[in-house]
mmCIF file of C-alpha atoms and ligand atoms in Angstrom:
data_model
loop_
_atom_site.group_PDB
_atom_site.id
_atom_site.type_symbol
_atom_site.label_atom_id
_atom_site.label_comp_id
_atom_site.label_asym_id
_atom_site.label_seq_id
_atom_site.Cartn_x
_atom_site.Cartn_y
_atom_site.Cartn_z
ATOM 1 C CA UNK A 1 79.724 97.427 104.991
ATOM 2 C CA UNK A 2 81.155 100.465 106.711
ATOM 3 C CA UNK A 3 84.713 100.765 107.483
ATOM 4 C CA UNK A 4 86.262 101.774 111.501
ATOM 5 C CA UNK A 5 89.719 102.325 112.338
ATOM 6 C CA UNK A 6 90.936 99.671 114.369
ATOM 7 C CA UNK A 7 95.029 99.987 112.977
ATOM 8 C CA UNK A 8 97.495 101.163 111.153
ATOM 9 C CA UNK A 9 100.366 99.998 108.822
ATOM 10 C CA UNK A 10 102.781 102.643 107.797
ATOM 11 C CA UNK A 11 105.188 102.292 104.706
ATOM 12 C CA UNK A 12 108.188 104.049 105.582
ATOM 13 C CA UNK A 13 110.383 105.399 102.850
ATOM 14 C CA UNK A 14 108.106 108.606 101.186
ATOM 15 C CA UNK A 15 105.671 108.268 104.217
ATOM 16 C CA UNK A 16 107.378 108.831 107.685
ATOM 17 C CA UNK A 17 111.003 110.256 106.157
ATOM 18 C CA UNK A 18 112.308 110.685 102.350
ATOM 19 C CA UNK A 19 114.830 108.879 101.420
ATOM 20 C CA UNK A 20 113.940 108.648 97.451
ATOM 21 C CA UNK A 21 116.215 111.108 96.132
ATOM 22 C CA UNK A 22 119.157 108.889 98.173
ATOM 23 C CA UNK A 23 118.342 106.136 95.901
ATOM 24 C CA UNK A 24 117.933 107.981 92.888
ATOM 25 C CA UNK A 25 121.312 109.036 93.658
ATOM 26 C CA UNK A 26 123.019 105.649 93.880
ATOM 27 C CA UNK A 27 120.749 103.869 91.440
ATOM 28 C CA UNK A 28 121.985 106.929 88.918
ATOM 29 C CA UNK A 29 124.986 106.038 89.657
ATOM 30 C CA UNK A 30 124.578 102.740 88.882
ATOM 31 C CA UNK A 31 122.985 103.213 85.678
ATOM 32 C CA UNK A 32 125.962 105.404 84.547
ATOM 33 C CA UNK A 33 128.190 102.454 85.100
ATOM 34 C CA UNK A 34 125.981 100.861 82.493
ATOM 35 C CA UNK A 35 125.919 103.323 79.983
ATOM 36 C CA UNK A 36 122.294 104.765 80.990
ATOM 37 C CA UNK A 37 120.942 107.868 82.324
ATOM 38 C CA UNK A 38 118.139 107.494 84.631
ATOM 39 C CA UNK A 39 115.837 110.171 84.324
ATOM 40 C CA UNK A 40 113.725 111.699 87.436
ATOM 41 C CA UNK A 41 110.617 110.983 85.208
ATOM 42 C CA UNK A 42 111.839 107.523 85.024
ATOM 43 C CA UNK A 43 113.094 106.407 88.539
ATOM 44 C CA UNK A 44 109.490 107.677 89.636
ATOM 45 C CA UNK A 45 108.430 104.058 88.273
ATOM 46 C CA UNK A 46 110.910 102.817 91.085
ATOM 47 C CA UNK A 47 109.024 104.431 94.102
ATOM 48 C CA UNK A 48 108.072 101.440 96.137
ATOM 49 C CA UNK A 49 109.569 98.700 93.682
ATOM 50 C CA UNK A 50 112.462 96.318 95.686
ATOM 51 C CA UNK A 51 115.764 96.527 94.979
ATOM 52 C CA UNK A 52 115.808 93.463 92.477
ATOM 53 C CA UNK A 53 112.284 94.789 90.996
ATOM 54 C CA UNK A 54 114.150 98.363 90.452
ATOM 55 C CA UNK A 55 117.202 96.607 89.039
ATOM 56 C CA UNK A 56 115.205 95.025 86.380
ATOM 57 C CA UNK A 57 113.821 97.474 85.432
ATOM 58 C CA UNK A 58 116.106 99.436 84.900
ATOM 59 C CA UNK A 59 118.421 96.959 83.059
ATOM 60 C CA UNK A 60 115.084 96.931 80.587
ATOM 61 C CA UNK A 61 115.203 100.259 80.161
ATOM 62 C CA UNK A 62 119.400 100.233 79.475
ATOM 63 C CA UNK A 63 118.431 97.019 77.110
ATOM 64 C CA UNK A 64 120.746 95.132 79.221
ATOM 65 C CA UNK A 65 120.378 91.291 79.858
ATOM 66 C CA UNK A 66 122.322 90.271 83.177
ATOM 67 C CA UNK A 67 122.773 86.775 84.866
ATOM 68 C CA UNK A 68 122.026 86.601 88.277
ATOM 69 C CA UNK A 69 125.353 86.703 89.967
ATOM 70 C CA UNK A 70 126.084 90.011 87.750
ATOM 71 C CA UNK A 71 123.125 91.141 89.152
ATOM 72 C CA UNK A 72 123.688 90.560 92.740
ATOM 73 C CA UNK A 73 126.697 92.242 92.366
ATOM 74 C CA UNK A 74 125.336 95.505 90.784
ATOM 75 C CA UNK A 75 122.271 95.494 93.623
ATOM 76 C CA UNK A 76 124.852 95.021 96.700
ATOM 77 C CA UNK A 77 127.159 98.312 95.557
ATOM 78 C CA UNK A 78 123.848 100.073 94.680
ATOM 79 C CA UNK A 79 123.507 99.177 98.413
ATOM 80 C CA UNK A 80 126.688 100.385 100.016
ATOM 81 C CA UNK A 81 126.082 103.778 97.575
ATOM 82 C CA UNK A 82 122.919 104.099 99.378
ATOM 83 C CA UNK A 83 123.717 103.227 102.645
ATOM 84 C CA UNK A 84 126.860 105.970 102.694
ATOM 85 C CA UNK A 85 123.479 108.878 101.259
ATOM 86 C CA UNK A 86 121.867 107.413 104.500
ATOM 87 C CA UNK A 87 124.657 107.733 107.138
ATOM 88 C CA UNK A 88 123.645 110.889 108.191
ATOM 89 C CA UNK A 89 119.868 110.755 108.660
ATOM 90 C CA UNK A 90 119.154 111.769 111.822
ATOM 91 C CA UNK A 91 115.604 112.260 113.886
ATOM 92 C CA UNK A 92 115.793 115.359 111.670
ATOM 93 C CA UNK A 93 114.626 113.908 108.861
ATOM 94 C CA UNK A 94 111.225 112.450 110.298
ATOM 95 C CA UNK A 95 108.539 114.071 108.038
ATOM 96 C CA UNK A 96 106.817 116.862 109.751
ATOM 97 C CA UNK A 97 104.258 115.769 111.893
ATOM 98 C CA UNK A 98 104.572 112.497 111.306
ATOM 99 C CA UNK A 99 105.714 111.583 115.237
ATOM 100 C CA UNK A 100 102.971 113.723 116.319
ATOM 101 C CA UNK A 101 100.177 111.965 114.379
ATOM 102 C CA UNK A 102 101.865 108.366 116.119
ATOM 103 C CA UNK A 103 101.268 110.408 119.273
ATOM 104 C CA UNK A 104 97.947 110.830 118.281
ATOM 105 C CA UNK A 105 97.156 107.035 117.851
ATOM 106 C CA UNK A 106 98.993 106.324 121.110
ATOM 107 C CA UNK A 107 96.467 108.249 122.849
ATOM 108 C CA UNK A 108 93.455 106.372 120.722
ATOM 109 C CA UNK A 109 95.146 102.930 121.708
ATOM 110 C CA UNK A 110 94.889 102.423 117.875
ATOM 111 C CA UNK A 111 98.048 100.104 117.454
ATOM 112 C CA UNK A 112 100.833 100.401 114.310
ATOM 113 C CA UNK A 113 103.347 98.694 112.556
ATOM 114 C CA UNK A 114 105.680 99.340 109.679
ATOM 115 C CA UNK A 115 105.749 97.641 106.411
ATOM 116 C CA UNK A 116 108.631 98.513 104.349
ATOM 117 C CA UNK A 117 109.902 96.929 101.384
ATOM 118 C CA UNK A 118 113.267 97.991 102.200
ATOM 119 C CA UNK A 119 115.564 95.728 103.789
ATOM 120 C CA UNK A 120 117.217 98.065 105.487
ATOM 121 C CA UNK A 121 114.395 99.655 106.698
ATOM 122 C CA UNK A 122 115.032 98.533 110.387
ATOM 123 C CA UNK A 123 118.229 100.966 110.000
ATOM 124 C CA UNK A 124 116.377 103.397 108.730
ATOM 125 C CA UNK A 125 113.952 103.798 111.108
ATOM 126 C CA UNK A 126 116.125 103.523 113.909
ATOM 127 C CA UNK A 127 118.271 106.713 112.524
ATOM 128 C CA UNK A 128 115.328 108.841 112.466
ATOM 129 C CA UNK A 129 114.562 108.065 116.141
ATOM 130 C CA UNK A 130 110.913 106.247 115.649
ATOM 131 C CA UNK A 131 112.236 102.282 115.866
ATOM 132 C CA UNK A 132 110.824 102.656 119.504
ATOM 133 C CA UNK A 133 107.555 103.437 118.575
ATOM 134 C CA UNK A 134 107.100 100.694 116.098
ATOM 135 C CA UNK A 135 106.289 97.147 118.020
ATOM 136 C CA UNK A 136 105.652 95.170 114.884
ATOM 137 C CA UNK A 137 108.041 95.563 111.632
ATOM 138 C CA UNK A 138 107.974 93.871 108.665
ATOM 139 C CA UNK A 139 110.532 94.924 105.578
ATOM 140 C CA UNK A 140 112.167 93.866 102.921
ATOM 141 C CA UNK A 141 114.452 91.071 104.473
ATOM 142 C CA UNK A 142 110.899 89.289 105.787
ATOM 143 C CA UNK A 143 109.357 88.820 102.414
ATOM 144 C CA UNK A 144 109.823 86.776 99.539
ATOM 145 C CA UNK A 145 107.473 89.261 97.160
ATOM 146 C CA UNK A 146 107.322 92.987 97.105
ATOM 147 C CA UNK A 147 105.306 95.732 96.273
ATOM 148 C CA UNK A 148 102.610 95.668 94.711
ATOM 149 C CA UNK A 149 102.373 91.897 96.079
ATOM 150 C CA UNK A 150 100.387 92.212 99.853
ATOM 151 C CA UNK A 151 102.589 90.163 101.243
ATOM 152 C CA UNK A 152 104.270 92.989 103.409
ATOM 153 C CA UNK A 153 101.059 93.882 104.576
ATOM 154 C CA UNK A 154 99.356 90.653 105.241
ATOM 155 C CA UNK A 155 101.877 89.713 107.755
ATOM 156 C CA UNK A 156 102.349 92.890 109.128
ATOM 157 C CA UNK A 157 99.231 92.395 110.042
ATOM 158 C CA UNK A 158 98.985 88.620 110.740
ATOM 159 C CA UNK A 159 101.341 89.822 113.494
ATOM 160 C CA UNK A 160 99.516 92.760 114.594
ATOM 161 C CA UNK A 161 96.437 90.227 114.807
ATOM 162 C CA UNK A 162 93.994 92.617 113.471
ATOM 163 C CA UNK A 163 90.778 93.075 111.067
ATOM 164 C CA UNK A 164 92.407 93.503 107.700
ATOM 165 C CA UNK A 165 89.417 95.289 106.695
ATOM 166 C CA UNK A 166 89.687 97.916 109.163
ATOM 167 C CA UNK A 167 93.451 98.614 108.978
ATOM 168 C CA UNK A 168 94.983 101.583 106.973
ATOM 169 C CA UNK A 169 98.047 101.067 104.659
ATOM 170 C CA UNK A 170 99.474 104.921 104.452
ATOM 171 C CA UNK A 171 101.911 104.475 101.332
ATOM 172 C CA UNK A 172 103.054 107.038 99.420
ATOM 173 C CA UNK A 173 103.587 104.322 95.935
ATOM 174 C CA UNK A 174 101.305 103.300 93.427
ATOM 175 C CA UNK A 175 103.207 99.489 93.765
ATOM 176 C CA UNK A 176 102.315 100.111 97.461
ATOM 177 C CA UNK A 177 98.734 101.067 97.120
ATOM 178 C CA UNK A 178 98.095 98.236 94.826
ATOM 179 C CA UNK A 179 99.654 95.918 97.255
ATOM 180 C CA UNK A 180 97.227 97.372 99.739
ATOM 181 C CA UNK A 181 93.957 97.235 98.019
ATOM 182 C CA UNK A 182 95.001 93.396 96.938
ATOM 183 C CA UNK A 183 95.575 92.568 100.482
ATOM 184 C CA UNK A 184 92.282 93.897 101.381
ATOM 185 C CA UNK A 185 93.510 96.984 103.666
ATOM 186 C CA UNK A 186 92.154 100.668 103.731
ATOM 187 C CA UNK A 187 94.711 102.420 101.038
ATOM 188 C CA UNK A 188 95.527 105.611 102.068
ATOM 189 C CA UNK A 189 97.792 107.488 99.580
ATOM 190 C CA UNK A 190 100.752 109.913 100.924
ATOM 191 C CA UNK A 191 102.230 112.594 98.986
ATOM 192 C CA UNK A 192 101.308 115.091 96.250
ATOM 193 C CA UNK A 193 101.992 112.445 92.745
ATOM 194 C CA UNK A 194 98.541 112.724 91.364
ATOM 195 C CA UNK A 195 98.222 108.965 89.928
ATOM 196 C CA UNK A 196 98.280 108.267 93.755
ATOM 197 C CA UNK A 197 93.779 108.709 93.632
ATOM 198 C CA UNK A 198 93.606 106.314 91.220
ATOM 199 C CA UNK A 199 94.475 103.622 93.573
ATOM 200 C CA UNK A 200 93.416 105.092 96.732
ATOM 201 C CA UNK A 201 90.483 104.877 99.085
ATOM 202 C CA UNK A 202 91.417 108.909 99.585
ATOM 203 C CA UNK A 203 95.005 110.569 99.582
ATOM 204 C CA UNK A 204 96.912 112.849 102.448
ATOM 205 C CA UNK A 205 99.338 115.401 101.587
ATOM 206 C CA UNK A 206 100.840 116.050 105.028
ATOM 207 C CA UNK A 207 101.069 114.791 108.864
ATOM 208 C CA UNK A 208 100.756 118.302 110.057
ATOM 209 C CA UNK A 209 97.766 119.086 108.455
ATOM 210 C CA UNK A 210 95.918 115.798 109.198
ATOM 211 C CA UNK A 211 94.067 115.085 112.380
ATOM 212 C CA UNK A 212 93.059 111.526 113.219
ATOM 213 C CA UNK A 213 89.659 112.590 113.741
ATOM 214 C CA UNK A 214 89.794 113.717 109.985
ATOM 215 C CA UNK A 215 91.006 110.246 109.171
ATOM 216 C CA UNK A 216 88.338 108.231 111.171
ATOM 217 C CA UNK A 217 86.001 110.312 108.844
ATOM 218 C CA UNK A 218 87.646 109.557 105.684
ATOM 219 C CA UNK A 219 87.585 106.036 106.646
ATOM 220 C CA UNK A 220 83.552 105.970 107.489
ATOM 221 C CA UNK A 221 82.877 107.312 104.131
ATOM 222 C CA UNK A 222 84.676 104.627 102.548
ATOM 223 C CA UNK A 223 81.572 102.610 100.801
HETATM 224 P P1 B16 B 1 116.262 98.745 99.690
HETATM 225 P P2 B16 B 1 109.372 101.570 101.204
HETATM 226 C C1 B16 B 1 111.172 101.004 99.328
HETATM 227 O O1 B16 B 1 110.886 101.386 100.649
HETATM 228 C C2 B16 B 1 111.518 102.225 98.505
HETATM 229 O O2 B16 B 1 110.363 103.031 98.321
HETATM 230 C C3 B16 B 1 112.033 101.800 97.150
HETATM 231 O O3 B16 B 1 112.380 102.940 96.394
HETATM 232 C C4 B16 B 1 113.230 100.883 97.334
HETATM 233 O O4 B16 B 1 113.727 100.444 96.078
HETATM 234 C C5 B16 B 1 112.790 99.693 98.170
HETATM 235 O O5 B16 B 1 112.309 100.149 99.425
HETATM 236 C C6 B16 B 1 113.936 98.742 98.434
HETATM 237 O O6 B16 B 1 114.881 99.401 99.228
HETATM 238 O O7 B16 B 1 117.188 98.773 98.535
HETATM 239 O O8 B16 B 1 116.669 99.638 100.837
HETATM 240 O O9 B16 B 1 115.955 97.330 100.146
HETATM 241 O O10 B16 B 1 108.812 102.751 100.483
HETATM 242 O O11 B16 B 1 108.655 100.265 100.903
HETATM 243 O O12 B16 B 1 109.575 101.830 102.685
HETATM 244 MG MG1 MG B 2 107.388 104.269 100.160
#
């Protein structure tokens, strides 16, 4: 069966701005309180993850056992941390090229939506001047699983009422990517991590140096 391009779901945090060195900050931060330094090496396992699935993990890794209203606690300053790293983003902070290649759809009628594991992604993405582009969003506050669990996806596109088989997931996680292949999407990988090809139909480093055309060929090729 040969693959089109009838839509698009785009993760949001690594793939249309960065915000992962904002959480590494707080969840640092966090970890300190603990009595544990997370590494960079280390907090790259957290790309993607949700806030509860990071904050197990790293308990794990501190060898720290937490009930859950200790827990709760711990995620909602991680949040207010994060949420003073993310006060200033501004349409600045779009990744280059990123708007451009949403232009680009626009003119192909190919319709988008976001699907963020982030619950405050709809923040997020109205900072960076894009929440008007985005008719269909689905994060972190809509979803009872997250990454690498499709859920995200699956009613990203449920909403978006298209052919699951024929609609890209750009994600720049392996969690995501997995979540994407599960669901039954296109899994295109963003970003230079190199374990992103092992779980992606074929990988993009860059907005500005990718041309939907080049996608729509990608995708044929897909077997
Ligand atoms: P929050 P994405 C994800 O966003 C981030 O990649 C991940 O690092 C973060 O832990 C997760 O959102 C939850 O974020 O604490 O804001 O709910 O990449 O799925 O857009
Ligand atoms: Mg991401």
């Amino acid at each position: 069966m040969s693959r089109g391009l009838d839509a698009c779901i785009f993760d949001l945090d690594g793939v249309l701005t960065d915000t992962a060195d904002l959480h590494f900050k707080s969840w640092r931060r966090l970890g300190r309180e603990l009595g544990y330094e997370l590494s960079s090496e280390k907090n790259r396992e957290l790309k993607g993850v949700s806030r509860a699935g990071s904050l197990d993990l790293i308990l794990k890794w501190a060898g720290r056992e937490l009930d859950d209203g200790e827990k709760q606690r711990l995620m909602d300053r991680k949040n207010q941390w994060y949420l003073s790293e993310i006060e200033n983003l501004g349409e600045k902070d779009q990744l280059p090229g990123a708007a451009a290649f949403l232009d680009q759809l626009d003119r192909n009628n190919i319709p988008y939506g976001l699907g963020s594991g982030s619950k405050n992604a709809r923040t997020i993405v109205k900072k960076i001047g894009l929440a008007h582009r985005f008719n269909w969003v689905v994060d972190g506050t809509d979803v009872q699983k997250g990454k690498p669990d499709p859920e995200v996806f699956l009613k990203a596109a449920s909403l978006m009422d298209c052919e699951i088989a024929n609609t890209i997931v750009f994600e720049d996680s392996v969690a995501g990517l997995i979540a994407a292949r599960k669901g039954g999407f296109i899994a295109v990988g963003f970003g230079t991590d190199a374990n992103l090809s092992d779980h992606a139909h074929f990988v993009i480093d860059s907005w500005e140096k990718t041309s939907l055309d080049e996608i729509r060929a990608l995708v044929a090729e897909i077997n």
